[in-house]
Coordinates of C-alpha atoms in Angstrom, one line a residue:
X1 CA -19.0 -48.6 -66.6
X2 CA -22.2 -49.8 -65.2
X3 CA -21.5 -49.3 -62.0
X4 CA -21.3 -45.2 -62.3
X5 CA -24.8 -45.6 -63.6
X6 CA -25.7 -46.8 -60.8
X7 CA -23.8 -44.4 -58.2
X8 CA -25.4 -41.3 -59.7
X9 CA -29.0 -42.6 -60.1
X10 CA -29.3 -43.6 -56.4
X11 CA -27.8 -40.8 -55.0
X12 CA -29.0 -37.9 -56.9
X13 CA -32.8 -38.1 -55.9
X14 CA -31.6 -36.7 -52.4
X15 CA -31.4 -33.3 -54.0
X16 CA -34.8 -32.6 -52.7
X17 CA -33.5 -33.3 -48.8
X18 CA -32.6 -30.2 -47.9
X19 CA -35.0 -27.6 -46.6
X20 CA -37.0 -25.0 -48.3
X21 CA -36.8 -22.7 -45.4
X22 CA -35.1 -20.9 -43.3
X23 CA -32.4 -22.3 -40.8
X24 CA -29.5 -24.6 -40.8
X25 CA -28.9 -27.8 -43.1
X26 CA -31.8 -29.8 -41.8
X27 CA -33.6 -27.3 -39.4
X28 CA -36.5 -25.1 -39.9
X29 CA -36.7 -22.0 -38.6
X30 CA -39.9 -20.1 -40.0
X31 CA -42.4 -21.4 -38.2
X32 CA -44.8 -18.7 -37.3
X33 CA -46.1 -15.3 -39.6
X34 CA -44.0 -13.6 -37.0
X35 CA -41.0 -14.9 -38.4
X36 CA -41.9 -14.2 -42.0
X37 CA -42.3 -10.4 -41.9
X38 CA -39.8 -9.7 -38.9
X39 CA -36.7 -12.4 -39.4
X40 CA -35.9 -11.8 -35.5
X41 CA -38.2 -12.8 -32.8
X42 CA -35.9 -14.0 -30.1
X43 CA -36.4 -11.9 -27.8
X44 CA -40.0 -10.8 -28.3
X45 CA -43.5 -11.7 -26.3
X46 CA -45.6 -13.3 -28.0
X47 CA -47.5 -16.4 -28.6
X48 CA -45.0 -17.0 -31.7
X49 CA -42.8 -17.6 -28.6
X50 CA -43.6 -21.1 -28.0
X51 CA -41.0 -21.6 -30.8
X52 CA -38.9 -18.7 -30.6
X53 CA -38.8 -17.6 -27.1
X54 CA -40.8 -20.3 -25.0
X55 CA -39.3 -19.3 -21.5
X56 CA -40.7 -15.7 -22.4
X57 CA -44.4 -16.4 -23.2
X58 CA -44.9 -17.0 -19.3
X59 CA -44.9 -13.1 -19.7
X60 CA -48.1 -13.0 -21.6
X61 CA -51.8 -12.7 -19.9
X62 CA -53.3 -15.2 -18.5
X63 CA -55.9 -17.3 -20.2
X64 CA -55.7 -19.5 -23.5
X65 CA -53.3 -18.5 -26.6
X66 CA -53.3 -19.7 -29.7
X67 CA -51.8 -19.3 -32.8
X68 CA -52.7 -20.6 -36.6
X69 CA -50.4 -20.5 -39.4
X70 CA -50.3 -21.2 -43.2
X71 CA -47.2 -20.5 -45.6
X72 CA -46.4 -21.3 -49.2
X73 CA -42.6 -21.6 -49.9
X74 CA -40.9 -21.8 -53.6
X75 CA -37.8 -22.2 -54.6
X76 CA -35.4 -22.8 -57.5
X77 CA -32.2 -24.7 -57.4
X78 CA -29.7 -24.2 -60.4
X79 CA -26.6 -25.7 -60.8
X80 CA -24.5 -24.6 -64.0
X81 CA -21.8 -26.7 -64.8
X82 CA -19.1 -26.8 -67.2
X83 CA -17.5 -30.0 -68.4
X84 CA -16.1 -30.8 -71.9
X85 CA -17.7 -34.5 -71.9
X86 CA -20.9 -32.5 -72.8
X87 CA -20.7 -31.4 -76.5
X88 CA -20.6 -35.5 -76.6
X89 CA -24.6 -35.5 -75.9
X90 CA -26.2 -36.2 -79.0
X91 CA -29.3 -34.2 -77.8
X92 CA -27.5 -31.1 -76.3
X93 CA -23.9 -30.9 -77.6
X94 CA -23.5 -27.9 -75.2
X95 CA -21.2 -26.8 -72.2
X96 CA -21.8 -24.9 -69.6
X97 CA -24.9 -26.2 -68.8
X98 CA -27.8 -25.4 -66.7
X99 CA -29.2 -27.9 -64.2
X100 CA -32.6 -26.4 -62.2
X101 CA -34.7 -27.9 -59.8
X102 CA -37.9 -26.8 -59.0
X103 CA -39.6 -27.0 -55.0
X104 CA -42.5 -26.4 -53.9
X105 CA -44.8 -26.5 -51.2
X106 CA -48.2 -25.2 -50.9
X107 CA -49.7 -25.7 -47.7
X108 CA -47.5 -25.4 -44.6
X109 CA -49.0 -25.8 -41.3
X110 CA -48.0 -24.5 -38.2
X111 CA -49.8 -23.9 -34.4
X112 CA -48.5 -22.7 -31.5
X113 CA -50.9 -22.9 -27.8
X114 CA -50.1 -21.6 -24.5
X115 CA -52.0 -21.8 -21.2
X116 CA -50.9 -19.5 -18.6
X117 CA -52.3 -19.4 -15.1
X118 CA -49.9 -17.9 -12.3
X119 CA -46.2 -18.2 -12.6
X120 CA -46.8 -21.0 -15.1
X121 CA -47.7 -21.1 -19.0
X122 CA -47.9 -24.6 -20.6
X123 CA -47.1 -25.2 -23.8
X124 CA -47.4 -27.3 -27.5
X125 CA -46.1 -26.4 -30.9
X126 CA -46.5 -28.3 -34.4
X127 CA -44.6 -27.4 -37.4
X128 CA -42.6 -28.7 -39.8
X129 CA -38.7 -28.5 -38.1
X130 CA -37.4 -30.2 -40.8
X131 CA -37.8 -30.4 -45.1
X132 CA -40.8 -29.5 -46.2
X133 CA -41.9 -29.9 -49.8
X134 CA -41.1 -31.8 -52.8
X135 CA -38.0 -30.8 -55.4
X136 CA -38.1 -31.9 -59.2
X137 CA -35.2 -32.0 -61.7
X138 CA -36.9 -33.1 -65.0
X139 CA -33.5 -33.5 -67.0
X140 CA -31.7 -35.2 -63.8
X141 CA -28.4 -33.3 -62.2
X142 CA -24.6 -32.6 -64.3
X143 CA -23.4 -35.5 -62.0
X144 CA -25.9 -37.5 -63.9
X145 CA -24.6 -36.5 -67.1
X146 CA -20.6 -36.4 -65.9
X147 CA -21.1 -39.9 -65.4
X148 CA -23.1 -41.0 -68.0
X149 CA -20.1 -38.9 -70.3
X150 CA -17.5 -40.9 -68.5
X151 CA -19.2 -44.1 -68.9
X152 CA -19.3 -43.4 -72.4
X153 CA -15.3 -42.9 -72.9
X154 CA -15.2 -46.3 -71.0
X155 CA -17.5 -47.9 -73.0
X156 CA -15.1 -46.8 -76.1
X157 CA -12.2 -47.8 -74.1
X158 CA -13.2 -51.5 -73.4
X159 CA -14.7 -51.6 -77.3
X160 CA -11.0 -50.4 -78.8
X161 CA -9.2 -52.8 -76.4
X162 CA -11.7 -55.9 -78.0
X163 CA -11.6 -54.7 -81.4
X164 CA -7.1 -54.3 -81.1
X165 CA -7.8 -57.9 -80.0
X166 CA -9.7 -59.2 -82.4
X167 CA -7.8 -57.6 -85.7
X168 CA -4.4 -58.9 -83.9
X169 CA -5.5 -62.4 -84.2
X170 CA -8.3 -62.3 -87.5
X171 CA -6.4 -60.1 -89.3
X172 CA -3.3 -60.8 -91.5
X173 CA -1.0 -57.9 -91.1
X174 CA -2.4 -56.0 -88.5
X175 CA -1.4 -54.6 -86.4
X176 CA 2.2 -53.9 -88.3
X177 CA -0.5 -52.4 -90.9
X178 CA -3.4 -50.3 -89.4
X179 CA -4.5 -49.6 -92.3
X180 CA -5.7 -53.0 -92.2
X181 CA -8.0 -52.2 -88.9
X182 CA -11.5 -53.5 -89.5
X183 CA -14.1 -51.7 -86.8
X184 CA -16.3 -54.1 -84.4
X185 CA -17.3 -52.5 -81.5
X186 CA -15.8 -49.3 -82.1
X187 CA -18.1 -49.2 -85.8
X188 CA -20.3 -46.2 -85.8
X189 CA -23.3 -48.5 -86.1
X190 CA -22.0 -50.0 -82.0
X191 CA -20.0 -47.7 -79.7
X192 CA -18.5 -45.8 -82.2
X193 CA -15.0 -43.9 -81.3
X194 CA -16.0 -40.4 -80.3
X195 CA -17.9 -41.2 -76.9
X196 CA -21.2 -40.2 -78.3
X197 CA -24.4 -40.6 -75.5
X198 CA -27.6 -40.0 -74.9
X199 CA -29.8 -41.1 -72.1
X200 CA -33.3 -39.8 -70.7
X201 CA -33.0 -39.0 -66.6
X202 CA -35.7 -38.0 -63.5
X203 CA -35.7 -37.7 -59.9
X204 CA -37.3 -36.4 -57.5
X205 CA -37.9 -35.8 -53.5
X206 CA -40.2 -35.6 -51.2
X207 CA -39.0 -34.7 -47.2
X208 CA -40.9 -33.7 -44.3
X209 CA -40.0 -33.7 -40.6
X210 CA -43.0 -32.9 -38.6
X211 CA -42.3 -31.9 -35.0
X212 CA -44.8 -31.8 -32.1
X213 CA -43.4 -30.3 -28.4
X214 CA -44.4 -30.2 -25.2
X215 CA -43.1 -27.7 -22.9
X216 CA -43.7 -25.7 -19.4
X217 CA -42.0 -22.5 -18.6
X218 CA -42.2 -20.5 -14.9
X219 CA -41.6 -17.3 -13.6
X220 CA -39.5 -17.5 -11.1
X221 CA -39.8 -13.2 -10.3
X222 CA -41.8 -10.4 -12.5
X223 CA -38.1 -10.3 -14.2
X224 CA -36.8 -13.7 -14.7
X225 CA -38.5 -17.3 -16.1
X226 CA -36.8 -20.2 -16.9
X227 CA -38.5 -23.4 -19.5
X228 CA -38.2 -27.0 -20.4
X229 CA -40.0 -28.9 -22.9
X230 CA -39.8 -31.8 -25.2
X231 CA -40.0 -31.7 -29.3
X232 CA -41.0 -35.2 -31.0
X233 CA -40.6 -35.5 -34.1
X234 CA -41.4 -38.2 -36.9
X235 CA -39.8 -38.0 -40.2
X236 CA -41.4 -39.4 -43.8
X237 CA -39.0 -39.1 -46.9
X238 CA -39.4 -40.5 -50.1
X239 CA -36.8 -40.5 -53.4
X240 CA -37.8 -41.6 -56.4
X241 CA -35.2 -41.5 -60.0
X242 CA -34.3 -43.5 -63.0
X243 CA -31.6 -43.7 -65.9
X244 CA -33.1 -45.3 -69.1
X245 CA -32.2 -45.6 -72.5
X246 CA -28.7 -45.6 -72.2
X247 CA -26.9 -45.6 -75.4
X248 CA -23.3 -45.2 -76.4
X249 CA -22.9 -44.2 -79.8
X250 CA -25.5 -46.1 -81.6
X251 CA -25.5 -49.6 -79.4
X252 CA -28.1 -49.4 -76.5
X253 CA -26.3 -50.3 -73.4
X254 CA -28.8 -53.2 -72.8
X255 CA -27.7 -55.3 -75.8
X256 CA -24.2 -56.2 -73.8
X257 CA -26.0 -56.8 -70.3
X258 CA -29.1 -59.0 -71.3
X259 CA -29.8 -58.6 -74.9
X260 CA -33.4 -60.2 -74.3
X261 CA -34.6 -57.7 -71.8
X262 CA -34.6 -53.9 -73.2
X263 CA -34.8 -52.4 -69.5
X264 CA -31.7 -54.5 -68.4
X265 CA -29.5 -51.4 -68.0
X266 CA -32.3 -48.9 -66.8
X267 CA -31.9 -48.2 -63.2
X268 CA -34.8 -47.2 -61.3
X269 CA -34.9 -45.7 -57.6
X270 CA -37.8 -45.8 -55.6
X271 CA -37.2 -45.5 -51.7
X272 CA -39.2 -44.5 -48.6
X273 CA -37.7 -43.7 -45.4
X274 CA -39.3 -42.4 -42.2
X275 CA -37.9 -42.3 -38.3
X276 CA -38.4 -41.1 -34.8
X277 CA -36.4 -38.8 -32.9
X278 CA -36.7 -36.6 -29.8
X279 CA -35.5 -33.1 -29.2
X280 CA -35.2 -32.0 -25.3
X281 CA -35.2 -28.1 -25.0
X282 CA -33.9 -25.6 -22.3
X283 CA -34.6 -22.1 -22.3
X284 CA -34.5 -18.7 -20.2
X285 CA -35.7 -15.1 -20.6
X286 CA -35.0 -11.9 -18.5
X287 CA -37.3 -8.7 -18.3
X288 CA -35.4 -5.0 -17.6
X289 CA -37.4 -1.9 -18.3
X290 CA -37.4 -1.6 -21.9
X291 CA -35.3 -4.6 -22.4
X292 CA -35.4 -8.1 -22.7
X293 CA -33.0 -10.8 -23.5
X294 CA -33.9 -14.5 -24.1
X295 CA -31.5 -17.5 -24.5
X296 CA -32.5 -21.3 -25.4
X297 CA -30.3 -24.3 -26.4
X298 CA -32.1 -27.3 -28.2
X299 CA -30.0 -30.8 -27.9
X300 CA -29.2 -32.9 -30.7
X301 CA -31.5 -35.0 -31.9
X302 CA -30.3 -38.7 -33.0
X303 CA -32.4 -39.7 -36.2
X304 CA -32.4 -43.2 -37.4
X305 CA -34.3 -43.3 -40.8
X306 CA -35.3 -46.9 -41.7
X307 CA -35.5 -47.8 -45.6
X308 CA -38.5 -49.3 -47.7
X309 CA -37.1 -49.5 -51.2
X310 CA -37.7 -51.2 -53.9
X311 CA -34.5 -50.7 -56.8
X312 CA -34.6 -51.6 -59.9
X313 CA -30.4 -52.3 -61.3
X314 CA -28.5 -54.1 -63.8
X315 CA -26.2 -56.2 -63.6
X316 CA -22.7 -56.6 -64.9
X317 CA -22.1 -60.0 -63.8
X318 CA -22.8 -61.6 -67.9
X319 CA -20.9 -58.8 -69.4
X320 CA -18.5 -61.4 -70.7
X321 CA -20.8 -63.7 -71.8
X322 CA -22.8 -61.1 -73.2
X323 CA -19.7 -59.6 -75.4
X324 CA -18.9 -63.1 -76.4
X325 CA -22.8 -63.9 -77.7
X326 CA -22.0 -60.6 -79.8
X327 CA -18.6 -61.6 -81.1
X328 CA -19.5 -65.2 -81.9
X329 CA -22.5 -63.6 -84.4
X330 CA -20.1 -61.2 -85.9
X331 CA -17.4 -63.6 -86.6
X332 CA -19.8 -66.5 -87.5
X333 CA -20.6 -64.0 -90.5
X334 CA -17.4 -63.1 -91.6
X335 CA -16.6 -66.3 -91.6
X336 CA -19.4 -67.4 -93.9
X337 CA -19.5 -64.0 -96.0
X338 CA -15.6 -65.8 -96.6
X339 CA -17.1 -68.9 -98.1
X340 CA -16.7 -70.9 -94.7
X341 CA -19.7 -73.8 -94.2
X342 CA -21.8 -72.4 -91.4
X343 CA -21.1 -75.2 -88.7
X344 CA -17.4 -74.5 -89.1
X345 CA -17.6 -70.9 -89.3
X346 CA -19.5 -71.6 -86.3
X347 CA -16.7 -73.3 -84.1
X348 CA -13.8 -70.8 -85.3
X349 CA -16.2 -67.8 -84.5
X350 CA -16.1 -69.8 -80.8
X351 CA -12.1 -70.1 -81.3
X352 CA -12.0 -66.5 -81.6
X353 CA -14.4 -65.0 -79.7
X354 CA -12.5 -67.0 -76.4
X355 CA -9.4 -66.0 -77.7
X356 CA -10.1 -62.2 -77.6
X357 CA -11.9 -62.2 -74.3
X358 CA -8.2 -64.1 -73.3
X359 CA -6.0 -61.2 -74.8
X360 CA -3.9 -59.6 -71.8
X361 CA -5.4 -56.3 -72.2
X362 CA -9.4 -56.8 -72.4
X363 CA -9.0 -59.2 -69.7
X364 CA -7.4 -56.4 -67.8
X365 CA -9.9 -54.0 -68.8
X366 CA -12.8 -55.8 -67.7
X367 CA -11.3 -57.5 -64.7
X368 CA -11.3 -53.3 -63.8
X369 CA -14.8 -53.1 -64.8
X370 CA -15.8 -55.4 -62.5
X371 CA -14.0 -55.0 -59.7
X372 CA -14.8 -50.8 -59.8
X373 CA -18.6 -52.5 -59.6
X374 CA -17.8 -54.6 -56.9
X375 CA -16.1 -52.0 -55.2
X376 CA -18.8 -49.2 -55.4
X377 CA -21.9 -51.7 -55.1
X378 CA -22.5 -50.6 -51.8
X379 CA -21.6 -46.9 -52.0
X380 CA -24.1 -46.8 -54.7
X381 CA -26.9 -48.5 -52.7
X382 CA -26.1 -47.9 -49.0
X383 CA -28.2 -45.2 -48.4
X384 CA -30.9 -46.7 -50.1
X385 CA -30.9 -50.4 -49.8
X386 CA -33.7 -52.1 -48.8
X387 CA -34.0 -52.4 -44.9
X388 CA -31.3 -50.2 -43.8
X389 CA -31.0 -47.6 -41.0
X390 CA -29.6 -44.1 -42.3
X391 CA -27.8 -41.5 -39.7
X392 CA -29.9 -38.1 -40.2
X393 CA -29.5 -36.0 -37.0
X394 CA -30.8 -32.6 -36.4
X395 CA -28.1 -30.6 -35.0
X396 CA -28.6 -29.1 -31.4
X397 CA -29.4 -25.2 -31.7
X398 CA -28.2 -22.2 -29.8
X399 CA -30.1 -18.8 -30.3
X400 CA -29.7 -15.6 -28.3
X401 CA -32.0 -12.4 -28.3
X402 CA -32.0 -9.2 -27.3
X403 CA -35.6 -6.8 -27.4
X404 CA -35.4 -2.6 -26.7
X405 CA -38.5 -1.1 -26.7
X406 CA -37.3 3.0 -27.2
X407 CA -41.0 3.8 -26.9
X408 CA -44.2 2.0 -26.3
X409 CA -44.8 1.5 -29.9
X410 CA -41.7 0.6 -31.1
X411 CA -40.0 -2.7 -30.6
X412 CA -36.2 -3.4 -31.9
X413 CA -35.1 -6.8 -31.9
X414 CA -31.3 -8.8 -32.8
X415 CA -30.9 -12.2 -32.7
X416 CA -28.2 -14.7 -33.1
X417 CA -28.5 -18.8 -34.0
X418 CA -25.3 -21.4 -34.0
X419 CA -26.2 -24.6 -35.3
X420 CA -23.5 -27.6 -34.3
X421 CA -24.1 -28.9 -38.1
X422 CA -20.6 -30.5 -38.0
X423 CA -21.2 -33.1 -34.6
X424 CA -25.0 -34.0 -36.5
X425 CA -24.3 -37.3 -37.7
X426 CA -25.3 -37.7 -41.1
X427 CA -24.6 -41.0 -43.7
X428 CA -21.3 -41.6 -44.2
X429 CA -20.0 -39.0 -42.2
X430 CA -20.9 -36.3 -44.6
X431 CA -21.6 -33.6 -41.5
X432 CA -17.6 -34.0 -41.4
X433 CA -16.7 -32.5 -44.2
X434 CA -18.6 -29.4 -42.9
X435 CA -16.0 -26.7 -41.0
X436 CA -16.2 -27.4 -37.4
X437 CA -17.6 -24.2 -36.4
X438 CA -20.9 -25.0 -37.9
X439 CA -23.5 -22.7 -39.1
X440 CA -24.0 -19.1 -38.0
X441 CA -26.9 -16.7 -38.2
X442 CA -27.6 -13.4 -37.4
X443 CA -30.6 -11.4 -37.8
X444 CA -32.6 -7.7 -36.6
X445 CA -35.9 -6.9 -37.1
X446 CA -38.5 -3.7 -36.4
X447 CA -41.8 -3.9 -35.3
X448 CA -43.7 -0.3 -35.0
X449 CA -47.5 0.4 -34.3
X450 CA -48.9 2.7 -36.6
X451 CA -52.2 2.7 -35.3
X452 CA -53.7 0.7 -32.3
X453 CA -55.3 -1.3 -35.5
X454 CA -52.2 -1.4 -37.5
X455 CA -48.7 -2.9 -36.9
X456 CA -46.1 -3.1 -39.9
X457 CA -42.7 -5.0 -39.5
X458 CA -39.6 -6.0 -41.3
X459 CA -35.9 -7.5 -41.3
X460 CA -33.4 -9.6 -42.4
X461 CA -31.5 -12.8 -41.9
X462 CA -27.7 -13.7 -42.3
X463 CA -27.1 -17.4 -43.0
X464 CA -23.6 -18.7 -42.9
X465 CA -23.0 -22.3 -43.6
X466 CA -19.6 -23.7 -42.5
X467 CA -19.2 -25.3 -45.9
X468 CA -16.0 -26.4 -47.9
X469 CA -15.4 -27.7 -51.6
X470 CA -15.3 -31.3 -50.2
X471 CA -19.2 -30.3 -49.2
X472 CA -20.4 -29.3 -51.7
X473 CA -22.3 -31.2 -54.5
X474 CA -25.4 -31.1 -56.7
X475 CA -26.8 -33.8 -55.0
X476 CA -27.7 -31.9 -51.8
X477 CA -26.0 -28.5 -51.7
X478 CA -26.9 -25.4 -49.8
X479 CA -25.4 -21.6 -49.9
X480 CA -25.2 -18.8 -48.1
X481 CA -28.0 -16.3 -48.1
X482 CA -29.3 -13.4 -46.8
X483 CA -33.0 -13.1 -46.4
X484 CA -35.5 -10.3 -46.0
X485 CA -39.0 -10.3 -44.9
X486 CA -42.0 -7.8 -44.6
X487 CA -45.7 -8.0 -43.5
X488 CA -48.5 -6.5 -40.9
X489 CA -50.8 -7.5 -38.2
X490 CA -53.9 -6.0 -38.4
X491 CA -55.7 -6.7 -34.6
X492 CA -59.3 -7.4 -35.2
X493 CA -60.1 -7.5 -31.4
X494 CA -57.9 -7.2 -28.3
X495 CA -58.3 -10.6 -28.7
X496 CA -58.0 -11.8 -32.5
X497 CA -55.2 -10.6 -34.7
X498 CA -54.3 -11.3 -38.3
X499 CA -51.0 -11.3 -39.6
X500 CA -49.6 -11.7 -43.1
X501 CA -45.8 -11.7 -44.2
X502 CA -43.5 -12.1 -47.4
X503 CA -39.8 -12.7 -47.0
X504 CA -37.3 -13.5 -50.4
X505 CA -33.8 -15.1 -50.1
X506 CA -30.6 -14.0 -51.9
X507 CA -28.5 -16.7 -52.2
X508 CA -25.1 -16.4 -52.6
X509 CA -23.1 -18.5 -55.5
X510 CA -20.5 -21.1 -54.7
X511 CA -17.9 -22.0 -57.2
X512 CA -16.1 -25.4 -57.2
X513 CA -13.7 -27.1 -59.6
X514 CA -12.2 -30.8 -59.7
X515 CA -9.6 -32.2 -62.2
X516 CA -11.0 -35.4 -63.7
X517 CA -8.7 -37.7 -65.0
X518 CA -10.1 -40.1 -68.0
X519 CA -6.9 -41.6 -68.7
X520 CA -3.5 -41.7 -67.9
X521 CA -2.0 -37.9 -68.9
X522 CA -5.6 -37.0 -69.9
X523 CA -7.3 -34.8 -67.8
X524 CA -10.5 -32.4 -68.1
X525 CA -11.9 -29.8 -65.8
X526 CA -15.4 -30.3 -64.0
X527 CA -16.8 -26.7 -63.1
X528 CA -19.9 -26.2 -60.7
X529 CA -21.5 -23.1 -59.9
X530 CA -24.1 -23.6 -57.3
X531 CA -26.9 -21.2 -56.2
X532 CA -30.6 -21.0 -55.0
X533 CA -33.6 -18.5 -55.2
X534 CA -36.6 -18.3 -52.9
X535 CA -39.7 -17.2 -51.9
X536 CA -42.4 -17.6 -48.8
X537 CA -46.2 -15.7 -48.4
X538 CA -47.8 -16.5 -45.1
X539 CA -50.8 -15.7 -43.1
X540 CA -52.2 -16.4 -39.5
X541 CA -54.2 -15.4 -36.8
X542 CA -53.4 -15.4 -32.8
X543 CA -56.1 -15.6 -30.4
X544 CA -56.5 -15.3 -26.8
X545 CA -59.5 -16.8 -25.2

């Protein structure tokens, strides 16, 4: 039972890994004010290009461009879930439930610089590609509570198959008589017989992946430029959870794992990874009277993220010992409550205690116990253990753009972005349970000068995640969305703009449902019901020197 504890503690805290922003699983795409208020800039001229359309900002003037950028993204995650273990929580006997997570990130910085001289413009960018932010579940995640409920039914399970045990060979008559039943571990005052829990739970996340390129683009006629360049990025994480105060009914988990120690059977996370990985970029842009189009392809990027943790677990290695030490007491005063001297009530409370532990069944039923721990031990901690190296690649990137320009003030733009999320290598092959096709994004935006002062903008995104059922989960889950965004430039000087932008997400909900079987013929539906909401505010100025 103690080793489900364990499973959901360590992995939940990576709710917080996935992004904030806009993009594909673990890529950032809003990473200029352009972005924010327009949604599609692959295609357009601007300094903003250096991310979007880097083979295109060779177009430009000549001189010195640079751009400054600051955003503020929220966002809620809620998951409600729907699971008849529930209404066994002692301090919220209710079902459905709601499960929200709160992310936020104040302060994100982004520049983008361009020198062009000639043919050629060279290039550097630094944003965050990747995360951003930190994500808080106060009251943990349903798979911290599913487990916890099913713990609990084991827990009653192991204490029905010691107290069947112990009645068969104390008690005269029994069990031909069950009248004759006397409670041990399955008394309301231990685990009790209904699965009754309660638990206090926390995690949270911290992820950033901060990216710094390097790039050159050329024009190879007035028409056509082609670009190359180099992203580096370095990734910090950090996950931090715990499980405390387990209790089953009314027995605190602790008293049968190391009754001395009161934080024996709290579980405690506290990991930090961080890695290096590069990102080599290819791009191309061709000019046509009022059109433009604009291609680029961004490789793979193989992330290794190394682990600094320091875990905090129990252990189920004394559990026998442990029950035994609990028996012996309770038997040792039954025994004397019967008139036995205490030394001799002493050595048949030994007698018995050994000869329960012996019966056929609990041996069985812990035997299971222990090997499910063994078994799971290193599902539980791989990703976080102490040391290790952890698969997160950043999946290679395709966008396409096309730019019409009807009249001079008027600028139409479409866009398109595949991102190979299924051949990104992630821990345990996760990325495989991901469709093949990957994700899929489509966008258009509209640009129009009101005044030589004034420019307004807006559009919207598509996002379309290859996910399936097997995908899904609480731990690190995104949907499908469809985003809008809206803002101005106001241009100070030909030379200094400013630029402000709002855009809001609509998230899409995905259902799932598993059958979860507690015992033999008994089995109980999990329902999940997973969605996001989210906004971003930004502000920037470009300036050509």
């Amino acid at each position: 039972m103690v080793n489900k504890f364990k499973t959901v503690c360590l992995t939940a805290a990576i709710a917080s890994s996935s992004a904030t922003f806009a993009g594909g699983l673990l890529t950032n795409t809003n990473q200029h004010v352009a972005f924010n208020r327009m949604m599609s800039r692959e295609a357009s001229i601007g300094i903003d290009g250096v991310y979007y359309n880097p083979a295109g900002v060779v177009f430009m003037g000549e001189g010195n461009h640079l751009a400054i950028n600051w955003q503020l993204a929220y966002q809620t995650r809620t998951i409600k879930n729907d699971y008849k273990l529930f209404t066994n929580n002692v301090n919220n006997p209710t079902t459905p439930r709601d499960f929200k997570g709160k992310a936020f990130a104040p302060v994100i910085p982004s520049f983008q610089y361009a020198y062009n001289k000639g043919r050629w413009s060279l290039q550097g960018n630094f944003a965050l590609t990747g995360g951003g932010g930190k994500c808080t579940f106060d009251n943990g995640l349903g798979s911290f509570e599913k487990i916890v409920g099913e713990t609990a039914m084991g827990a009653i399970g192991l204490a029905k198959a010691i107290d069947h045990a112990a009645n068969t060979i104390l008690v005269p008559g029994y069990p031909q008589d069950p009248t004759k039943f006397k409670p041990m571990f399955t008394s309301d005052k231990a685990f009790g017989s209904k699965g009754a829990y309660s638990f206090n739970s926390y995690m949270h996340g911290r992820q950033y992946y901060f990216g710094l390129s390097a790039g050159a683009a050329y024009k190879v006629n007035d028409n056509f430029s082609v670009y190359a360049g180099l992203r580096g990025i370095y990734a910090t994480c950090n996950y931090y959870g715990y499980v405390e105060d387990i209790k089953v009914g009314n027995m605190p988990l602790y008293q049968v794992l190391d009754p001395s120690k009161e934080n024996s059977a709290n579980i405690e996370l506290s990991c930090d990874q961080s890695g290096i990985g590069f990102t080599p970029m290819l791009a191309v842009d061709y000019k046509t009277g009022r059109w433009n189009f604009s291609a680029k392809y961004e490789f793979k990027t193989r992330m290794r993220l190394k682990n600094k943790s320091v875990n905090k677990l129990p252990s189920i290695g004394n559990l026998d010992d442990n029950l035994k030490n609990q028996m012996n007491k309770l038997f040792t005063g039954t025994f004397m409550a019967a008139g036995m001297p205490q030394e001799q009530a002493m050595i048949k409370a030994e007698q018995a205690s050994q000869a329960v532990l012996s019966d056929q069944n609990v041996v069985a039923t812990t035997a299971g116990l222990k090997q499910q721990f063994d078994s799971k031990i290193n599902e539980a901690l791989g990703e976080y253990a102490d040391g290790k190296k952890i698969a997160g690649d950043i999946p290679s990137l395709l966008t396409v753009g096309v730019g019409y320009s009807p009249i001079d003030e008027l600028h139409i733009n479409v866009g398109f972005h595949w991102f190979d999320d299924y051949n990104a290598t992630s821990y345990n092959n996760r990325n495989k349970l991901l469709k093949k096709r990957g994700t899929l994004e489509f966008n258009a935006g509209v640009e129009y000068d009101v005044t030589k002062k004034i420019t307004v903008s807006t559009g919207w995104q598509n996002t379309n995640y290859g996910l399936t059922d097997k995908y899904m989960d609480d731990k690190s889950f995104v949907v499908g969305s469809n985003s809008v965004g809206l803002g101005g430039v106001y241009h100070i000087t030909k030379k200094l703009d400013f630029s402000v932008a709002y855009f809001h997400t609509f998230y899409n909900h995905v259902k799932t449902s598993e059958e979860v079987t507690l015992a033999p013929g008994k089995t109980v539906t999990y329902n999940s019901d997973y969605t996001r909401n989210n906004n971003a505010f930004a502000a920037g100025v470009n300036i050509t020197f």
